mmCIF file of C-alpha atoms in Angstrom:
data_model
loop_
_atom_site.group_PDB
_atom_site.id
_atom_site.type_symbol
_atom_site.label_atom_id
_atom_site.label_comp_id
_atom_site.label_asym_id
_atom_site.label_seq_id
_atom_site.Cartn_x
_atom_site.Cartn_y
_atom_site.Cartn_z
ATOM 1 C CA MET A 264 14.239 0.345 8.936
ATOM 2 C CA ARG A 265 14.572 3.834 10.413
ATOM 3 C CA LYS A 266 17.621 4.608 8.298
ATOM 4 C CA LEU A 267 15.882 3.387 5.156
ATOM 5 C CA LEU A 268 12.780 5.403 5.906
ATOM 6 C CA ARG A 269 14.766 8.520 6.763
ATOM 7 C CA ALA A 270 16.788 8.256 3.548
ATOM 8 C CA ASP A 271 13.661 7.709 1.441
ATOM 9 C CA LEU A 272 11.856 10.666 3.016
ATOM 10 C CA VAL A 273 14.847 12.934 2.409
ATOM 11 C CA ARG A 274 14.982 11.843 -1.223
ATOM 12 C CA MET A 275 11.220 12.305 -1.561
ATOM 13 C CA ARG A 276 11.530 15.813 -0.175
ATOM 14 C CA LYS A 277 14.094 16.613 -2.873
ATOM 15 C CA THR A 278 12.084 15.002 -5.670
ATOM 16 C CA LYS A 279 10.646 17.585 -8.068
ATOM 17 C CA VAL A 280 7.726 15.401 -9.132
ATOM 18 C CA PHE A 281 6.480 15.404 -5.520
ATOM 19 C CA TRP A 282 6.399 19.191 -5.350
ATOM 20 C CA TYR A 283 5.059 19.631 -8.881
ATOM 21 C CA GLY A 284 2.296 17.124 -8.183
ATOM 22 C CA MET A 285 1.304 18.824 -4.948
ATOM 23 C CA ILE A 286 1.246 22.283 -6.541
ATOM 24 C CA LEU A 287 -0.691 20.989 -9.555
ATOM 25 C CA LEU A 288 -3.364 19.263 -7.445
ATOM 26 C CA ALA A 289 -3.715 22.217 -5.063
ATOM 27 C CA GLY A 290 -3.926 24.663 -7.956
ATOM 28 C CA LEU A 291 -6.514 22.550 -9.726
ATOM 29 C CA SER A 292 -8.560 22.293 -6.534
ATOM 30 C CA VAL A 293 -8.594 26.055 -6.016
ATOM 31 C CA TRP A 294 -9.393 26.684 -9.680
ATOM 32 C CA MET A 295 -12.374 24.312 -9.581
ATOM 33 C CA PHE A 296 -13.729 26.053 -6.475
ATOM 34 C CA LEU A 297 -13.220 29.547 -7.904
ATOM 35 C CA ASP A 298 -15.001 28.520 -11.102
ATOM 36 C CA TYR A 299 -18.027 27.492 -9.052
ATOM 37 C CA TYR A 300 -17.755 30.547 -6.782
ATOM 38 C CA PHE A 301 -17.893 33.113 -9.599
ATOM 39 C CA HIS A 302 -20.806 31.299 -11.225
ATOM 40 C CA ALA A 303 -22.581 31.155 -7.861
ATOM 41 C CA VAL A 304 -22.149 34.881 -7.320
ATOM 42 C CA LYS A 305 -23.288 35.659 -10.851
ATOM 43 C CA TYR A 306 -26.389 33.466 -10.823
ATOM 44 C CA GLU A 307 -27.078 33.672 -7.050
ATOM 45 C CA PHE A 308 -26.432 30.025 -6.218
ATOM 46 C CA PRO A 309 -25.924 28.949 -2.573
ATOM 47 C CA VAL A 310 -22.201 29.560 -2.103
ATOM 48 C CA ARG A 311 -21.635 27.780 1.221
ATOM 49 C CA GLU A 312 -23.302 24.585 0.015
ATOM 50 C CA GLY A 313 -21.247 24.595 -3.163
ATOM 51 C CA PHE A 314 -18.135 25.288 -1.118
ATOM 52 C CA ALA A 315 -18.728 22.112 0.895
ATOM 53 C CA GLU A 316 -19.108 20.076 -2.283
ATOM 54 C CA SER A 317 -15.968 21.618 -3.825
ATOM 55 C CA ILE A 318 -13.572 20.702 -1.003
ATOM 56 C CA PHE A 319 -13.024 17.135 -2.206
ATOM 57 C CA GLU A 320 -14.034 17.558 -5.850
ATOM 58 C CA SER A 321 -10.494 17.436 -7.238
ATOM 59 C CA MET A 322 -9.689 14.254 -5.287
ATOM 60 C CA VAL A 323 -11.026 12.302 -8.243
ATOM 61 C CA PHE A 324 -7.568 12.863 -9.782
ATOM 62 C CA ILE A 325 -5.555 11.724 -6.744
ATOM 63 C CA GLY A 326 -5.217 8.177 -8.082
ATOM 64 C CA ILE A 327 -3.553 9.421 -11.270
ATOM 65 C CA LEU A 328 -1.168 11.587 -9.249
ATOM 66 C CA ILE A 329 -0.271 8.734 -6.896
ATOM 67 C CA SER A 330 0.306 6.354 -9.802
ATOM 68 C CA ALA A 331 2.741 8.742 -11.491
ATOM 69 C CA CYS A 332 4.634 9.853 -8.373
ATOM 70 C CA SER A 333 5.059 6.398 -6.844
ATOM 71 C CA SER A 334 6.148 4.869 -10.152
ATOM 72 C CA LEU A 335 8.718 7.583 -10.814
ATOM 73 C CA PHE A 336 10.072 7.438 -7.253
ATOM 74 C CA THR A 337 10.524 3.658 -7.230
ATOM 75 C CA GLY A 338 11.594 3.491 -10.867
ATOM 76 C CA THR A 339 14.374 5.991 -10.227
ATOM 77 C CA GLU A 340 15.664 3.757 -7.447
ATOM 78 C CA TYR A 341 15.910 0.898 -9.912
ATOM 79 C CA ASP A 342 17.575 3.063 -12.563
ATOM 80 C CA ASP A 343 20.128 4.479 -10.096
ATOM 81 C CA GLY A 344 20.842 1.075 -8.555
ATOM 82 C CA THR A 345 19.672 2.278 -5.142
ATOM 83 C CA ILE A 346 17.548 -0.801 -4.424
ATOM 84 C CA ARG A 347 20.391 -3.104 -5.412
ATOM 85 C CA ASN A 348 22.783 -1.202 -3.157
ATOM 86 C CA LYS A 349 20.351 -1.423 -0.231
ATOM 87 C CA LEU A 350 20.222 -5.197 -0.612
ATOM 88 C CA MET A 351 24.006 -5.495 -1.014
ATOM 89 C CA ILE A 352 24.646 -3.827 2.354
ATOM 90 C CA GLY A 353 22.385 -6.359 4.068
ATOM 91 C CA GLN A 354 18.973 -4.684 4.214
ATOM 92 C CA ALA A 355 16.068 -7.140 4.178
ATOM 93 C CA ARG A 356 13.830 -7.015 1.141
ATOM 94 C CA ILE A 357 10.703 -6.618 3.246
ATOM 95 C CA ARG A 358 12.211 -3.574 4.940
ATOM 96 C CA VAL A 359 13.153 -2.062 1.591
ATOM 97 C CA TYR A 360 9.630 -2.678 0.284
ATOM 98 C CA LEU A 361 7.914 -1.212 3.357
ATOM 99 C CA ALA A 362 10.253 1.794 3.610
ATOM 100 C CA ASP A 363 9.506 2.812 0.026
ATOM 101 C CA TRP A 364 5.786 2.207 0.599
ATOM 102 C CA LEU A 365 5.681 4.354 3.731
ATOM 103 C CA SER A 366 7.624 7.151 2.023
ATOM 104 C CA CYS A 367 5.274 7.200 -0.963
ATOM 105 C CA LEU A 368 2.278 7.015 1.383
ATOM 106 C CA ALA A 369 3.492 10.037 3.327
ATOM 107 C CA ALA A 370 3.962 11.938 0.072
ATOM 108 C CA SER A 371 0.468 11.002 -1.159
ATOM 109 C CA VAL A 372 -1.209 12.046 2.088
ATOM 110 C CA ILE A 373 0.662 15.366 2.082
ATOM 111 C CA GLN A 374 -0.357 16.064 -1.522
ATOM 112 C CA ALA A 375 -4.016 15.271 -0.864
ATOM 113 C CA GLY A 376 -3.991 17.210 2.409
ATOM 114 C CA ALA A 377 -2.408 20.255 0.760
ATOM 115 C CA ALA A 378 -5.116 20.302 -1.920
ATOM 116 C CA VAL A 379 -7.954 20.030 0.622
ATOM 117 C CA PHE A 380 -6.324 22.703 2.807
ATOM 118 C CA ALA A 381 -5.879 25.068 -0.162
ATOM 119 C CA VAL A 382 -9.569 24.827 -1.091
ATOM 120 C CA PHE A 383 -10.670 25.170 2.521
ATOM 121 C CA VAL A 384 -8.609 28.331 3.100
ATOM 122 C CA THR A 385 -9.663 29.898 -0.202
ATOM 123 C CA GLY A 386 -13.313 29.095 0.397
ATOM 124 C CA PHE A 387 -13.187 30.311 3.984
ATOM 125 C CA LEU A 388 -11.784 33.681 2.902
ATOM 126 C CA LEU A 389 -14.451 34.105 0.210
ATOM 127 C CA ALA A 390 -17.537 32.394 1.645
ATOM 128 C CA GLY A 391 -16.957 31.627 5.307
ATOM 129 C CA LEU A 392 -17.409 28.164 6.771
ATOM 130 C CA PRO A 393 -18.772 25.452 4.430
ATOM 131 C CA ASP A 394 -22.261 24.065 4.874
ATOM 132 C CA MET A 395 -20.988 20.755 6.267
ATOM 133 C CA GLU A 396 -20.893 19.303 9.754
ATOM 134 C CA ALA A 397 -17.443 18.780 11.218
ATOM 135 C CA LEU A 398 -18.175 15.081 11.742
ATOM 136 C CA HIS A 399 -19.003 14.620 8.042
ATOM 137 C CA PHE A 400 -15.826 16.444 7.074
ATOM 138 C CA PHE A 401 -13.606 14.206 9.192
ATOM 139 C CA LYS A 402 -15.411 11.080 7.968
ATOM 140 C CA VAL A 403 -14.656 11.989 4.362
ATOM 141 C CA CYS A 404 -11.043 12.775 5.295
ATOM 142 C CA LEU A 405 -10.749 9.353 6.950
ATOM 143 C CA VAL A 406 -12.101 7.557 3.883
ATOM 144 C CA LEU A 407 -9.774 9.638 1.686
ATOM 145 C CA LEU A 408 -6.801 8.526 3.771
ATOM 146 C CA PHE A 409 -7.733 4.863 3.371
ATOM 147 C CA VAL A 410 -8.372 5.277 -0.365
ATOM 148 C CA CYS A 411 -4.953 6.878 -0.858
ATOM 149 C CA THR A 412 -3.427 3.939 1.012
ATOM 150 C CA SER A 413 -5.188 1.343 -1.149
ATOM 151 C CA TYR A 414 -4.342 3.211 -4.354
ATOM 152 C CA LEU A 415 -0.700 3.441 -3.364
ATOM 153 C CA SER A 416 -0.494 -0.217 -2.337
ATOM 154 C CA ILE A 417 -1.624 -1.324 -5.790
ATOM 155 C CA PHE A 418 0.691 1.022 -7.671
ATOM 156 C CA HIS A 419 3.634 0.378 -5.358
ATOM 157 C CA MET A 420 3.325 -3.377 -5.838
ATOM 158 C CA ILE A 421 3.548 -2.929 -9.613
ATOM 159 C CA SER A 422 6.423 -0.450 -9.337
ATOM 160 C CA MET A 423 8.455 -2.787 -7.128
ATOM 161 C CA LEU A 424 7.926 -5.762 -9.442
ATOM 162 C CA VAL A 425 8.497 -3.958 -12.765
ATOM 163 C CA THR A 426 12.139 -2.932 -13.080
ATOM 164 C CA SER A 427 11.631 -0.524 -15.987
ATOM 165 C CA LYS A 428 10.580 2.917 -14.815
ATOM 166 C CA SER A 429 8.814 3.790 -18.066
ATOM 167 C CA HIS A 430 6.888 0.519 -18.101
ATOM 168 C CA SER A 431 5.732 0.882 -14.494
ATOM 169 C CA VAL A 432 4.653 4.504 -15.047
ATOM 170 C CA ILE A 433 2.631 3.592 -18.128
ATOM 171 C CA ALA A 434 1.052 0.546 -16.462
ATOM 172 C CA ASN A 435 0.094 2.418 -13.286
ATOM 173 C CA VAL A 436 -1.256 5.531 -15.010
ATOM 174 C CA LEU A 437 -3.355 3.407 -17.372
ATOM 175 C CA LEU A 438 -4.628 1.413 -14.397
ATOM 176 C CA ALA A 439 -5.563 4.635 -12.582
ATOM 177 C CA PHE A 440 -7.570 5.782 -15.606
ATOM 178 C CA ALA A 441 -9.169 2.329 -15.845
ATOM 179 C CA PHE A 442 -10.325 2.615 -12.228
ATOM 180 C CA LEU A 443 -11.948 5.989 -12.951
ATOM 181 C CA ILE A 444 -13.610 4.842 -16.169
ATOM 182 C CA ALA A 445 -14.999 1.740 -14.463
ATOM 183 C CA ALA A 446 -16.245 3.831 -11.522
ATOM 184 C CA SER A 447 -17.924 6.296 -13.871
ATOM 185 C CA MET A 448 -19.714 3.504 -15.759
ATOM 186 C CA ILE A 449 -20.838 1.793 -12.543
ATOM 187 C CA ALA A 450 -22.104 5.070 -11.080
ATOM 188 C CA GLN A 451 -24.041 5.738 -14.280
ATOM 189 C CA TYR A 452 -25.903 2.445 -13.891
ATOM 190 C CA LEU A 453 -26.510 2.898 -10.155
ATOM 191 C CA ASN A 454 -27.778 6.469 -10.525
ATOM 192 C CA ALA A 455 -30.143 5.706 -13.375
ATOM 193 C CA PRO A 456 -33.781 6.474 -12.355
ATOM 194 C CA GLU A 457 -36.234 3.616 -12.000
ATOM 195 C CA MET A 458 -38.865 5.437 -14.033
ATOM 196 C CA ILE A 459 -38.472 7.853 -16.933
ATOM 197 C CA THR A 460 -40.958 10.414 -18.189
ATOM 198 C CA GLU A 461 -42.239 10.184 -21.736
ATOM 199 C CA TYR A 462 -43.094 13.431 -23.538
ATOM 200 C CA ARG A 463 -45.223 13.884 -26.625
ATOM 201 C CA MET A 464 -45.901 16.948 -28.686
ATOM 202 C CA THR A 465 -49.501 18.081 -29.021
ATOM 203 C CA ASN A 466 -50.966 19.527 -32.212
ATOM 204 C CA ASN A 467 -50.206 23.079 -31.088
ATOM 205 C CA GLY A 468 -46.535 22.220 -30.470
ATOM 206 C CA VAL A 469 -46.677 22.105 -26.674
ATOM 207 C CA GLY A 470 -44.905 19.286 -24.841
ATOM 208 C CA GLN A 471 -47.182 17.082 -22.776
ATOM 209 C CA ILE A 472 -46.310 14.397 -20.210
ATOM 210 C CA VAL A 473 -47.975 11.169 -21.270
ATOM 211 C CA SER A 474 -46.804 8.707 -18.643
ATOM 212 C CA ASN A 475 -43.922 7.439 -16.566
ATOM 213 C CA ILE A 476 -42.456 4.276 -18.044
ATOM 214 C CA PRO A 477 -39.892 1.836 -16.602
ATOM 215 C CA ASN A 478 -36.298 2.728 -17.414
ATOM 216 C CA PRO A 479 -34.695 -0.147 -19.360
ATOM 217 C CA ASN A 480 -31.263 0.893 -18.011
ATOM 218 C CA TYR A 481 -32.327 0.636 -14.365
ATOM 219 C CA VAL A 482 -30.337 -2.117 -12.608
ATOM 220 C CA THR A 483 -32.090 -4.369 -10.101
ATOM 221 C CA GLY A 484 -31.571 -7.570 -8.136
ATOM 222 C CA THR A 485 -28.234 -9.357 -8.033
ATOM 223 C CA LYS A 486 -26.740 -7.216 -10.774
ATOM 224 C CA ARG A 487 -27.359 -4.065 -8.751
ATOM 225 C CA ALA A 488 -25.851 -5.670 -5.638
ATOM 226 C CA VAL A 489 -22.720 -6.567 -7.613
ATOM 227 C CA TYR A 490 -22.424 -3.056 -9.031
ATOM 228 C CA GLN A 491 -22.883 -1.561 -5.570
ATOM 229 C CA PHE A 492 -20.204 -3.842 -4.147
ATOM 230 C CA LEU A 493 -17.745 -2.898 -6.911
ATOM 231 C CA ASN A 494 -18.557 0.777 -6.424
ATOM 232 C CA ASP A 495 -17.738 0.510 -2.704
ATOM 233 C CA PHE A 496 -14.801 -1.893 -3.038
ATOM 234 C CA LEU A 497 -12.723 -0.501 -5.893
ATOM 235 C CA PRO A 498 -10.588 2.598 -5.170
ATOM 236 C CA GLY A 499 -12.020 4.354 -8.222
ATOM 237 C CA GLY A 500 -15.562 3.947 -6.937
ATOM 238 C CA GLN A 501 -14.611 5.176 -3.483
ATOM 239 C CA ILE A 502 -12.793 8.247 -4.764
ATOM 240 C CA MET A 503 -15.719 9.012 -7.067
ATOM 241 C CA GLN A 504 -18.066 8.954 -4.069
ATOM 242 C CA ILE A 505 -15.737 11.291 -2.190
ATOM 243 C CA SER A 506 -15.458 13.769 -5.070
ATOM 244 C CA VAL A 507 -19.249 14.162 -5.390
ATOM 245 C CA PHE A 508 -19.985 13.938 -1.669
ATOM 246 C CA SER A 509 -22.420 16.429 -0.152
ATOM 247 C CA SER A 510 -23.617 16.932 3.404
ATOM 248 C CA GLN A 511 -26.998 15.446 2.475
ATOM 249 C CA GLN A 512 -25.483 12.124 1.410
ATOM 250 C CA LYS A 513 -24.727 9.161 3.630
ATOM 251 C CA MET A 514 -21.297 7.579 3.399
ATOM 252 C CA HIS A 515 -20.647 4.085 4.740
ATOM 253 C CA THR A 516 -17.376 5.096 6.344
ATOM 254 C CA GLY A 517 -16.624 1.847 8.140
ATOM 255 C CA LEU A 518 -17.387 -0.335 5.123
ATOM 256 C CA LEU A 519 -15.304 1.763 2.722
ATOM 257 C CA CYS A 520 -12.355 1.793 5.126
ATOM 258 C CA LEU A 521 -12.664 -1.977 5.546
ATOM 259 C CA TYR A 522 -12.573 -2.560 1.796
ATOM 260 C CA SER A 523 -9.557 -0.275 1.419
ATOM 261 C CA SER A 524 -7.800 -2.131 4.242
ATOM 262 C CA ILE A 525 -8.409 -5.457 2.493
ATOM 263 C CA ILE A 526 -6.885 -4.115 -0.728
ATOM 264 C CA THR A 527 -3.954 -2.589 1.148
ATOM 265 C CA ILE A 528 -3.112 -5.727 3.119
ATOM 266 C CA GLY A 529 -3.669 -8.049 0.162
ATOM 267 C CA THR A 530 -1.548 -6.129 -2.343
ATOM 268 C CA ASN A 531 1.254 -5.541 0.177
ATOM 269 C CA VAL A 532 1.422 -9.222 1.127
ATOM 270 C CA ILE A 533 1.429 -10.315 -2.517
ATOM 271 C CA GLY A 534 3.945 -7.625 -3.424
ATOM 272 C CA MET A 535 6.367 -8.557 -0.644
ATOM 273 C CA ILE A 536 6.152 -12.273 -1.458
ATOM 274 C CA LEU A 537 6.889 -11.669 -5.145
ATOM 275 C CA PHE A 538 9.580 -9.090 -4.381
ATOM 276 C CA GLN A 539 11.331 -11.661 -2.183
ATOM 277 C CA ARG A 540 11.588 -13.961 -5.200
ATOM 278 C CA LYS A 541 12.469 -11.246 -7.736
ATOM 279 C CA ASP A 542 15.871 -11.511 -9.395
ATOM 280 C CA ILE A 543 17.424 -8.056 -9.089
ATOM 281 C CA LYS A 544 20.523 -7.766 -11.270
#
């Protein structure tokens, strides 16, 4: 297991897509913060508060990055015959599966950590410390770690079961986008106000508030409970909560980590069982 893991980490370190992905995510993170910073200076917005909200803003894209990097890493092993060679020399399939998973997990955590660190350093140099308690910061980092793990477990399972590199990349990237689209739609329903204000124009052309009426798009009862569960359970919903997190919001850290752990354990168990039965030519 150690030899497999060491070999995979060395290959990951030499993989260009790992470095390109890390640079791209870090650059995007800094750019998003600088865009807010210059607008804040121009229009006199609170910079430190916006800095705190910008630290994890780009993490909404981490699922797409993980899907591409993990698929390309595992797919290349199939194309080069590396997985077949590992099995031919007597390595157990479970060890091969876990070694690749741990290597991709390390790469994903490094990429996410580099992006957060780049924003933090840039913001610190321009605005000082963010308006966020240290405990809140570490809670969000913990949830981010678990979300990266659950994301990777799903994509790694698909990559290990689909021999074609191009097919696994397409499937995983599309799935990553599907997670984000679903999370965006769920959040739209959950954040809809219970009451909406109705305006009418008077004879002199001035808008006048007539009354507050119930919002037909407001979700209640069992439907709202289901949406809330999906928003907390699915990786897309969790990463969306992280990307828009502010110090005034409450995050159910333990619950989100529990859900991510369930996804991680479930997909890894299913993936290893199916990989044991897979016919590798």
